[in-house]
């Protein structure tokens, strides 16, 4: 890990050499459970993740979780009588807690972003929260885990196509999930939430208030606040996505639906667009403060903690992808008869398109910074570029692509390539496998620009659902 993150960076082949040595050593120690071995498995997995090959790291993460449970790291050291003879120091106790919470954080992230996630449920009821240590351990890990856990719940719910349009509007499970979303959002302290007065644009007062809120937390937690807020907004977009899609179904005219159905769809449109606007503005605020004109408003001694590098992370790409999907669908697929029922709209589509081009540029910067070609972000980037291209064509007067789940044109399915770490695609000695890309949600059966699809276990079922109900 040190070789990979060294400044200046070491050559890739050097980092991969250390990775292979570490992997060999830890496999020899697999029959000797220890805290250090759990850490080693975790870091080997993290190294694979950083190199865009999550499926390579997943078996190591599974071993880390199995050993974590075997060592009972999910029970607080202060409540573990078998540890008393060891007379652990406070720092050693904290280390056990941090190992647990790091593994739990990554587990919730995996379950929020992939169908192949390790299916182990860790309980957090028997272990105390980690103690924030500036420069060593982040203070917002509990809130981040909670947001990722909520997203994972929504993802699991949407992993199965519904049986009917009525199920999308008001099934018991979606009502329960909506209550869960409200409950989780209300748990976050108000001082952590960066909420603007207006969804579509930030005012000078918003800037001042946001900077005031950020100045009251540990400076090393500034990046976590960004990701936490983006996740919260993305969860709203995710929950309402199927109802948002109903606004493109031709036989669902708002004037012909009953009041309840019309309100449910229009409310989903409003909540989705509102959250997408807020997420777009929030990322813009962070980038403006980190490298734009608003940076001058920061005290000189705080600027170190507001560098663009802390925002250029894949963790922020996942919620941003949700934002792009919402805007793309509303602009290119939502029928005009539904737009006037949305309490929140898009006042200036060309300006929005300009901002979305900036989103694509942001993802490209993350792609370059994290060096994980041809890994997890490439499918997201290609899909976002296609969405912007389709919106650009519409703005240019070339018309929108018709809503269709039965397109006979040659399709392109976006997937994630899997290969050995340190190997280039052209050098691979074995056939390269393409798996479902990492994302909070795929396209749920939709196609971009007339034929671009998302590879996923439930995508075909969703495509069939829309075909039968279009």
XYZ file of C-alpha atoms in Angstrom:
470
model
C 0.000 0.000 0.000
C 2.858 2.340 0.848
C 4.432 1.638 -2.538
C 1.160 2.423 -4.291
C 0.572 5.703 -2.456
C 4.177 6.884 -2.369
C 4.906 10.513 -3.262
C 6.346 10.795 -5.826
C 4.626 7.635 -7.122
C 6.690 4.519 -7.656
C 6.489 2.663 -10.991
C 3.430 0.409 -11.212
C 5.482 -2.748 -11.620
C 7.197 -2.038 -8.278
C 3.848 -1.724 -6.485
C 2.608 -4.934 -8.124
C 5.759 -6.757 -7.026
C 5.080 -5.778 -3.415
C 1.446 -6.817 -3.850
C 2.423 -10.306 -5.027
C 4.852 -10.723 -2.142
C 2.247 -9.598 0.386
C -0.371 -11.918 -1.100
C 1.996 -14.886 -0.907
C 2.939 -14.123 2.696
C -0.608 -13.648 3.932
C -1.841 -16.860 2.294
C 0.799 -18.726 4.270
C -0.612 -17.231 7.480
C -4.273 -17.891 6.724
C -4.459 -20.731 9.261
C -3.172 -18.456 12.047
C -5.952 -15.934 12.777
C -4.697 -12.610 14.071
C -5.560 -8.939 13.970
C -2.583 -8.301 11.697
C -3.731 -10.965 9.229
C -7.196 -9.376 9.060
C -5.505 -6.069 8.287
C -3.333 -7.692 5.620
C -6.338 -9.268 3.885
C -8.161 -5.943 4.031
C -5.278 -3.999 2.494
C -4.699 -6.557 -0.277
C -8.370 -6.198 -1.163
C -8.075 -2.411 -1.047
C -5.062 -2.527 -3.362
C -7.088 -4.545 -5.891
C -9.965 -2.076 -5.576
C -7.678 0.889 -6.198
C -6.471 -0.831 -9.341
C -10.008 -1.243 -10.649
C -10.240 -5.008 -10.092
C -12.710 -5.549 -7.218
C -13.369 -9.184 -8.130
C -9.669 -9.946 -7.627
C -9.695 -8.467 -4.136
C -13.069 -9.847 -3.021
C -11.853 -13.324 -1.892
C -9.302 -11.617 0.352
C -11.983 -9.379 1.816
C -14.175 -12.427 2.445
C -11.244 -13.998 4.325
C -10.826 -10.798 6.346
C -14.497 -10.882 7.374
C -14.411 -14.584 8.245
C -11.344 -14.044 10.412
C -12.901 -10.910 11.950
C -15.849 -12.976 13.179
C -13.576 -15.790 14.327
C -11.580 -13.318 16.423
C -14.839 -11.724 17.646
C -13.734 -8.275 16.593
C -17.424 -7.353 16.399
C -17.509 -7.370 20.219
C -16.018 -4.351 21.932
C -12.688 -5.109 23.649
C -14.009 -3.588 26.888
C -16.750 -6.249 26.853
C -14.491 -9.178 25.920
C -13.379 -11.065 29.079
C -11.079 -13.332 27.059
C -8.973 -10.276 26.252
C -8.556 -9.122 29.855
C -5.402 -11.230 30.510
C -3.729 -9.456 27.574
C -4.079 -6.105 29.358
C -4.587 -4.218 26.108
C -3.736 -0.530 26.120
C -6.331 2.019 25.073
C -4.574 2.348 21.741
C -4.645 -1.418 21.156
C -8.351 -1.451 21.949
C -8.896 1.378 19.504
C -6.963 -0.542 16.875
C -9.361 -3.484 17.201
C -12.309 -1.119 16.885
C -10.803 0.593 13.849
C -10.166 -2.731 12.110
C -13.811 -3.679 12.629
C -15.150 -0.328 11.441
C -12.874 -0.265 8.386
C -14.153 -3.698 7.373
C -17.739 -2.680 8.073
C -17.314 0.516 6.056
C -15.995 -1.415 3.082
C -18.717 -4.067 3.404
C -21.470 -1.436 3.238
C -19.717 0.204 0.276
C -19.501 -3.117 -1.575
C -23.131 -3.969 -0.889
C -24.108 -0.503 -2.126
C -22.212 -0.804 -5.411
C -22.149 -4.401 -6.631
C -24.351 -7.484 -6.882
C -21.271 -9.619 -6.184
C -20.703 -8.181 -2.710
C -19.840 -10.503 0.158
C -23.156 -11.460 1.737
C -22.220 -11.279 5.400
C -24.215 -9.130 7.779
C -22.088 -7.562 10.501
C -23.838 -6.294 13.613
C -22.666 -2.983 15.055
C -24.705 -3.310 18.252
C -21.927 -4.829 20.348
C -19.019 -2.553 19.519
C -18.418 1.072 20.373
C -17.819 3.694 17.707
C -14.189 4.462 16.910
C -12.661 7.514 18.501
C -11.853 10.214 15.923
C -8.115 10.846 15.768
C -7.163 13.764 13.539
C -4.869 12.611 10.776
C -5.313 8.947 11.744
C -8.986 8.004 11.705
C -12.022 9.806 10.368
C -14.833 10.858 12.646
C -17.673 10.425 10.167
C -17.328 6.717 9.483
C -20.583 5.851 11.293
C -22.640 8.300 9.254
C -20.951 7.226 6.023
C -21.649 3.560 6.805
C -25.274 4.383 7.572
C -25.718 6.173 4.240
C -24.089 3.289 2.350
C -26.205 0.744 4.218
C -29.364 2.626 3.196
C -28.200 2.714 -0.429
C -27.530 -1.037 -0.267
C -31.110 -1.607 0.946
C -32.523 0.429 -1.946
C -30.229 -1.413 -4.360
C -31.444 -4.805 -3.110
C -35.058 -3.717 -3.461
C -34.564 -2.578 -7.058
C -32.544 -5.688 -7.956
C -35.821 -7.448 -8.751
C -38.102 -6.093 -11.438
C -41.640 -5.486 -10.123
C -44.601 -7.572 -11.212
C -46.701 -4.597 -12.271
C -46.738 -0.814 -12.568
C -48.903 -0.742 -9.445
C -46.043 -2.309 -7.462
C -43.806 0.623 -8.402
C -46.364 3.110 -7.175
C -47.256 1.666 -3.817
C -46.089 -1.808 -2.834
C -45.673 -2.503 0.861
C -41.919 -2.898 0.424
C -41.484 0.501 -1.252
C -43.554 2.178 1.486
C -41.332 0.547 4.124
C -38.218 1.617 2.245
C -39.473 5.195 2.017
C -39.989 5.235 5.797
C -36.495 3.827 6.260
C -35.023 6.588 4.082
C -36.765 9.284 6.127
C -35.621 7.660 9.377
C -31.968 7.460 8.281
C -31.931 11.026 6.956
C -33.339 12.325 10.237
C -30.549 10.602 12.177
C -27.848 12.772 10.625
C -27.031 15.856 12.729
C -28.228 19.059 11.071
C -24.752 20.587 11.223
C -23.488 17.859 8.859
C -26.089 18.582 6.179
C -25.217 21.195 3.561
C -28.679 22.301 2.425
C -29.075 25.324 0.154
C -32.085 27.624 0.159
C -32.622 27.041 -3.558
C -32.017 23.670 -5.205
C -30.811 24.901 -8.586
C -28.307 27.578 -7.557
C -26.208 28.445 -4.514
C -26.402 31.960 -3.115
C -23.688 33.969 -1.370
C -25.454 33.214 1.911
C -25.331 29.475 1.130
C -21.580 29.724 0.566
C -21.089 31.525 3.876
C -23.254 29.054 5.774
C -21.560 26.007 4.227
C -18.099 27.376 5.029
C -19.247 28.075 8.578
C -20.489 24.509 8.983
C -17.277 23.038 7.582
C -15.133 25.218 9.831
C -16.736 23.622 12.905
C -15.579 20.056 12.137
C -12.187 18.382 12.021
C -10.523 19.600 8.856
C -9.608 16.025 7.907
C -13.349 15.262 7.800
C -14.157 17.895 5.170
C -14.102 15.323 2.359
C -16.333 12.933 4.293
C -19.011 15.611 4.641
C -19.051 15.968 0.853
C -19.460 12.225 0.268
C -22.050 11.907 3.034
C -24.240 14.659 1.570
C -23.881 13.313 -1.971
C -24.896 9.849 -0.746
C -27.946 11.248 1.040
C -29.101 13.031 -2.111
C -28.317 10.020 -4.304
C -30.419 7.766 -2.073
C -33.456 9.963 -2.795
C -32.819 9.711 -6.544
C -32.405 5.938 -6.282
C -35.560 5.371 -4.274
C -37.701 7.276 -6.775
C -35.987 6.055 -9.967
C -38.654 3.508 -11.029
C -41.402 6.101 -10.485
C -39.332 8.626 -12.446
C -39.254 6.116 -15.311
C -43.052 5.939 -15.274
C -43.084 9.489 -16.646
C -41.962 8.057 -20.010
C -44.608 5.331 -20.315
C -46.933 6.432 -23.110
C -50.245 5.214 -21.723
C -49.722 6.843 -18.319
C -51.179 10.278 -18.988
C -51.427 12.414 -15.840
C -54.910 13.628 -16.793
C -56.186 10.034 -17.014
C -54.688 8.731 -13.766
C -56.364 8.936 -10.390
C -55.167 11.618 -7.996
C -53.066 9.253 -5.881
C -51.091 7.826 -8.814
C -50.590 11.261 -10.362
C -49.288 12.686 -7.070
C -46.915 9.746 -6.536
C -45.305 10.134 -9.964
C -45.160 13.934 -9.872
C -43.718 13.810 -6.343
C -41.040 11.366 -7.522
C -40.155 13.748 -10.341
C -39.905 16.684 -7.935
C -37.826 14.841 -5.334
C -35.489 13.392 -7.972
C -34.835 16.682 -9.763
C -34.518 18.603 -6.496
C -31.932 16.148 -5.127
C -30.029 16.031 -8.418
C -29.808 19.840 -8.538
C -28.587 19.967 -4.943
C -25.916 17.330 -5.518
C -24.696 19.120 -8.638
C -24.477 22.429 -6.758
C -22.745 20.799 -3.788
C -19.991 19.313 -5.923
C -19.635 22.670 -7.672
C -19.292 24.376 -4.287
C -16.538 22.012 -3.186
C -14.595 22.414 -6.421
C -15.031 26.203 -6.295
C -13.676 26.331 -2.751
C -10.859 23.915 -3.536
C -9.604 25.445 -6.763
C -11.870 28.316 -7.805
C -12.598 31.910 -6.859
C -14.213 30.934 -3.537
C -10.858 29.660 -2.289
C -9.988 33.234 -1.317
C -12.685 33.045 1.352
C -10.735 30.363 3.227
C -8.192 31.287 5.907
C -4.706 30.474 4.633
C -4.111 27.886 7.366
C -7.217 25.912 6.276
C -6.493 25.683 2.567
C -4.405 22.541 2.985
C -7.554 20.684 4.053
C -9.558 21.922 1.070
C -7.437 20.509 -1.754
C -9.123 19.119 -4.867
C -7.485 15.728 -4.285
C -9.793 14.957 -1.361
C -12.861 15.352 -3.576
C -11.410 13.560 -6.607
C -12.434 10.132 -5.368
C -14.441 7.288 -6.799
C -16.684 7.468 -3.726
C -18.126 10.678 -5.188
C -18.481 9.248 -8.701
C -21.193 6.788 -7.649
C -23.670 9.437 -6.406
C -22.760 11.736 -9.305
C -23.744 8.969 -11.732
C -27.194 8.924 -10.105
C -27.432 12.674 -10.684
C -26.567 12.272 -14.359
C -29.167 9.535 -14.845
C -31.916 11.693 -13.334
C -31.152 14.718 -15.524
C -30.690 12.602 -18.661
C -33.998 10.850 -18.150
C -35.919 14.019 -17.315
C -34.547 15.850 -20.368
C -34.604 13.014 -22.908
C -37.332 10.613 -21.781
C -39.886 12.251 -19.490
C -42.941 13.192 -21.519
C -43.774 16.929 -21.661
C -47.202 16.302 -20.138
C -45.499 15.214 -16.907
C -42.965 18.025 -16.642
C -45.532 20.638 -15.721
C -46.612 18.476 -12.771
C -43.141 18.525 -11.243
C -42.752 21.201 -8.557
C -39.042 21.373 -9.429
C -37.861 21.548 -13.019
C -34.951 22.690 -15.137
C -35.066 26.412 -15.809
C -32.188 26.481 -18.298
C -31.384 23.233 -20.133
C -28.337 24.582 -22.058
C -26.831 25.828 -18.778
C -27.563 22.485 -17.138
C -25.897 20.714 -20.048
C -22.833 22.889 -19.523
C -22.711 21.800 -15.893
C -23.144 18.152 -16.836
C -20.221 18.412 -19.246
C -18.325 19.594 -16.171
C -19.495 16.456 -14.338
C -18.022 14.285 -17.079
C -14.766 16.230 -16.798
C -14.827 15.622 -13.037
C -15.162 11.857 -13.543
C -12.315 11.938 -16.070
C -10.144 13.657 -13.479
C -11.002 10.986 -10.912
C -10.305 8.334 -13.536
C -6.846 9.826 -14.128
C -6.115 10.427 -10.440
C -7.002 6.918 -9.307
C -5.244 5.208 -12.224
C -7.703 2.319 -12.332
C -7.973 1.745 -16.083
C -9.649 -0.467 -17.286
C -11.560 -0.918 -14.101
C -14.580 0.196 -12.244
C -15.115 3.727 -13.555
C -14.764 3.189 -17.290
C -18.377 1.952 -17.792
C -19.743 4.885 -15.766
C -17.679 7.366 -17.761
C -18.776 5.923 -21.117
C -22.418 5.946 -20.041
C -22.238 9.544 -18.822
C -20.604 10.652 -22.079
C -23.392 8.959 -24.048
C -26.041 10.666 -21.912
C -24.480 14.087 -22.446
C -24.261 13.399 -26.195
C -27.942 12.482 -26.316
C -28.935 15.592 -24.357
C -26.732 17.722 -26.621
C -28.502 16.361 -29.689
C -31.842 17.244 -28.144
C -30.750 20.782 -27.291
C -29.369 21.153 -30.828
C -32.816 20.345 -32.193
C -32.126 16.826 -33.412
C -34.848 15.364 -31.219
C -34.846 12.838 -28.400
C -34.359 9.106 -28.764
C -37.705 7.357 -28.447
C -38.340 5.460 -25.206
C -37.852 1.825 -26.159
C -36.915 -1.464 -24.573
C -37.191 -3.391 -27.826
C -34.545 -1.732 -29.956
C -33.318 -3.803 -32.897
C -30.176 -1.756 -33.490
C -26.775 -3.144 -32.632
C -26.466 -2.687 -28.873
C -23.449 -1.886 -26.746
C -23.484 -3.414 -23.278
C -21.325 -1.606 -20.744
C -19.440 -3.981 -18.465
C -16.375 -4.126 -16.242
C -13.346 -6.046 -17.507
C -11.689 -8.458 -15.108
C -8.012 -9.373 -15.450
C -5.038 -10.170 -13.267
C -3.480 -7.241 -11.429
C -0.505 -5.811 -13.245
C -1.709 -7.179 -16.572
C -2.726 -5.094 -19.572
C -5.676 -6.094 -21.746
C -3.501 -6.767 -24.794
C -1.122 -8.921 -22.704
C -3.757 -11.119 -21.085
C -3.033 -14.825 -21.573
C -6.604 -15.852 -20.757
C -9.950 -14.598 -22.091
C -11.028 -11.400 -20.343
C -14.272 -11.704 -18.407
C -16.762 -8.851 -18.421
C -18.845 -8.421 -15.284
C -21.534 -6.076 -14.025
C -19.945 -2.659 -13.408
C -19.864 -1.089 -9.965
C -22.591 1.515 -9.399
C -25.330 2.297 -6.910
C -27.814 1.309 -9.607
C -27.489 0.466 -13.251
C -30.002 1.722 -15.807
C -32.877 -0.523 -14.645
C -33.593 -1.683 -18.187
C -33.204 1.644 -19.984
C -31.033 2.261 -23.039
C -28.979 5.374 -23.722
C -28.611 6.957 -27.159
C -30.632 4.288 -28.895
C -28.776 1.147 -27.858
C -26.278 1.496 -24.993
C -27.184 -0.878 -22.198
C -25.871 -1.600 -18.721
C -24.620 -5.106 -17.982
C -26.294 -6.418 -14.848
C -28.102 -9.392 -13.391
C -31.457 -7.654 -13.200
C -31.146 -5.451 -16.305
C -32.737 -7.990 -18.664
C -35.676 -8.501 -16.296
C -36.197 -4.738 -16.103
C -35.976 -4.439 -19.900
C -38.652 -7.103 -20.260
C -40.788 -5.330 -17.661
C -40.679 -2.024 -19.566
C -41.313 -3.806 -22.858
C -44.438 -5.466 -21.473
C -45.687 -2.241 -19.897
C -44.732 0.314 -22.546
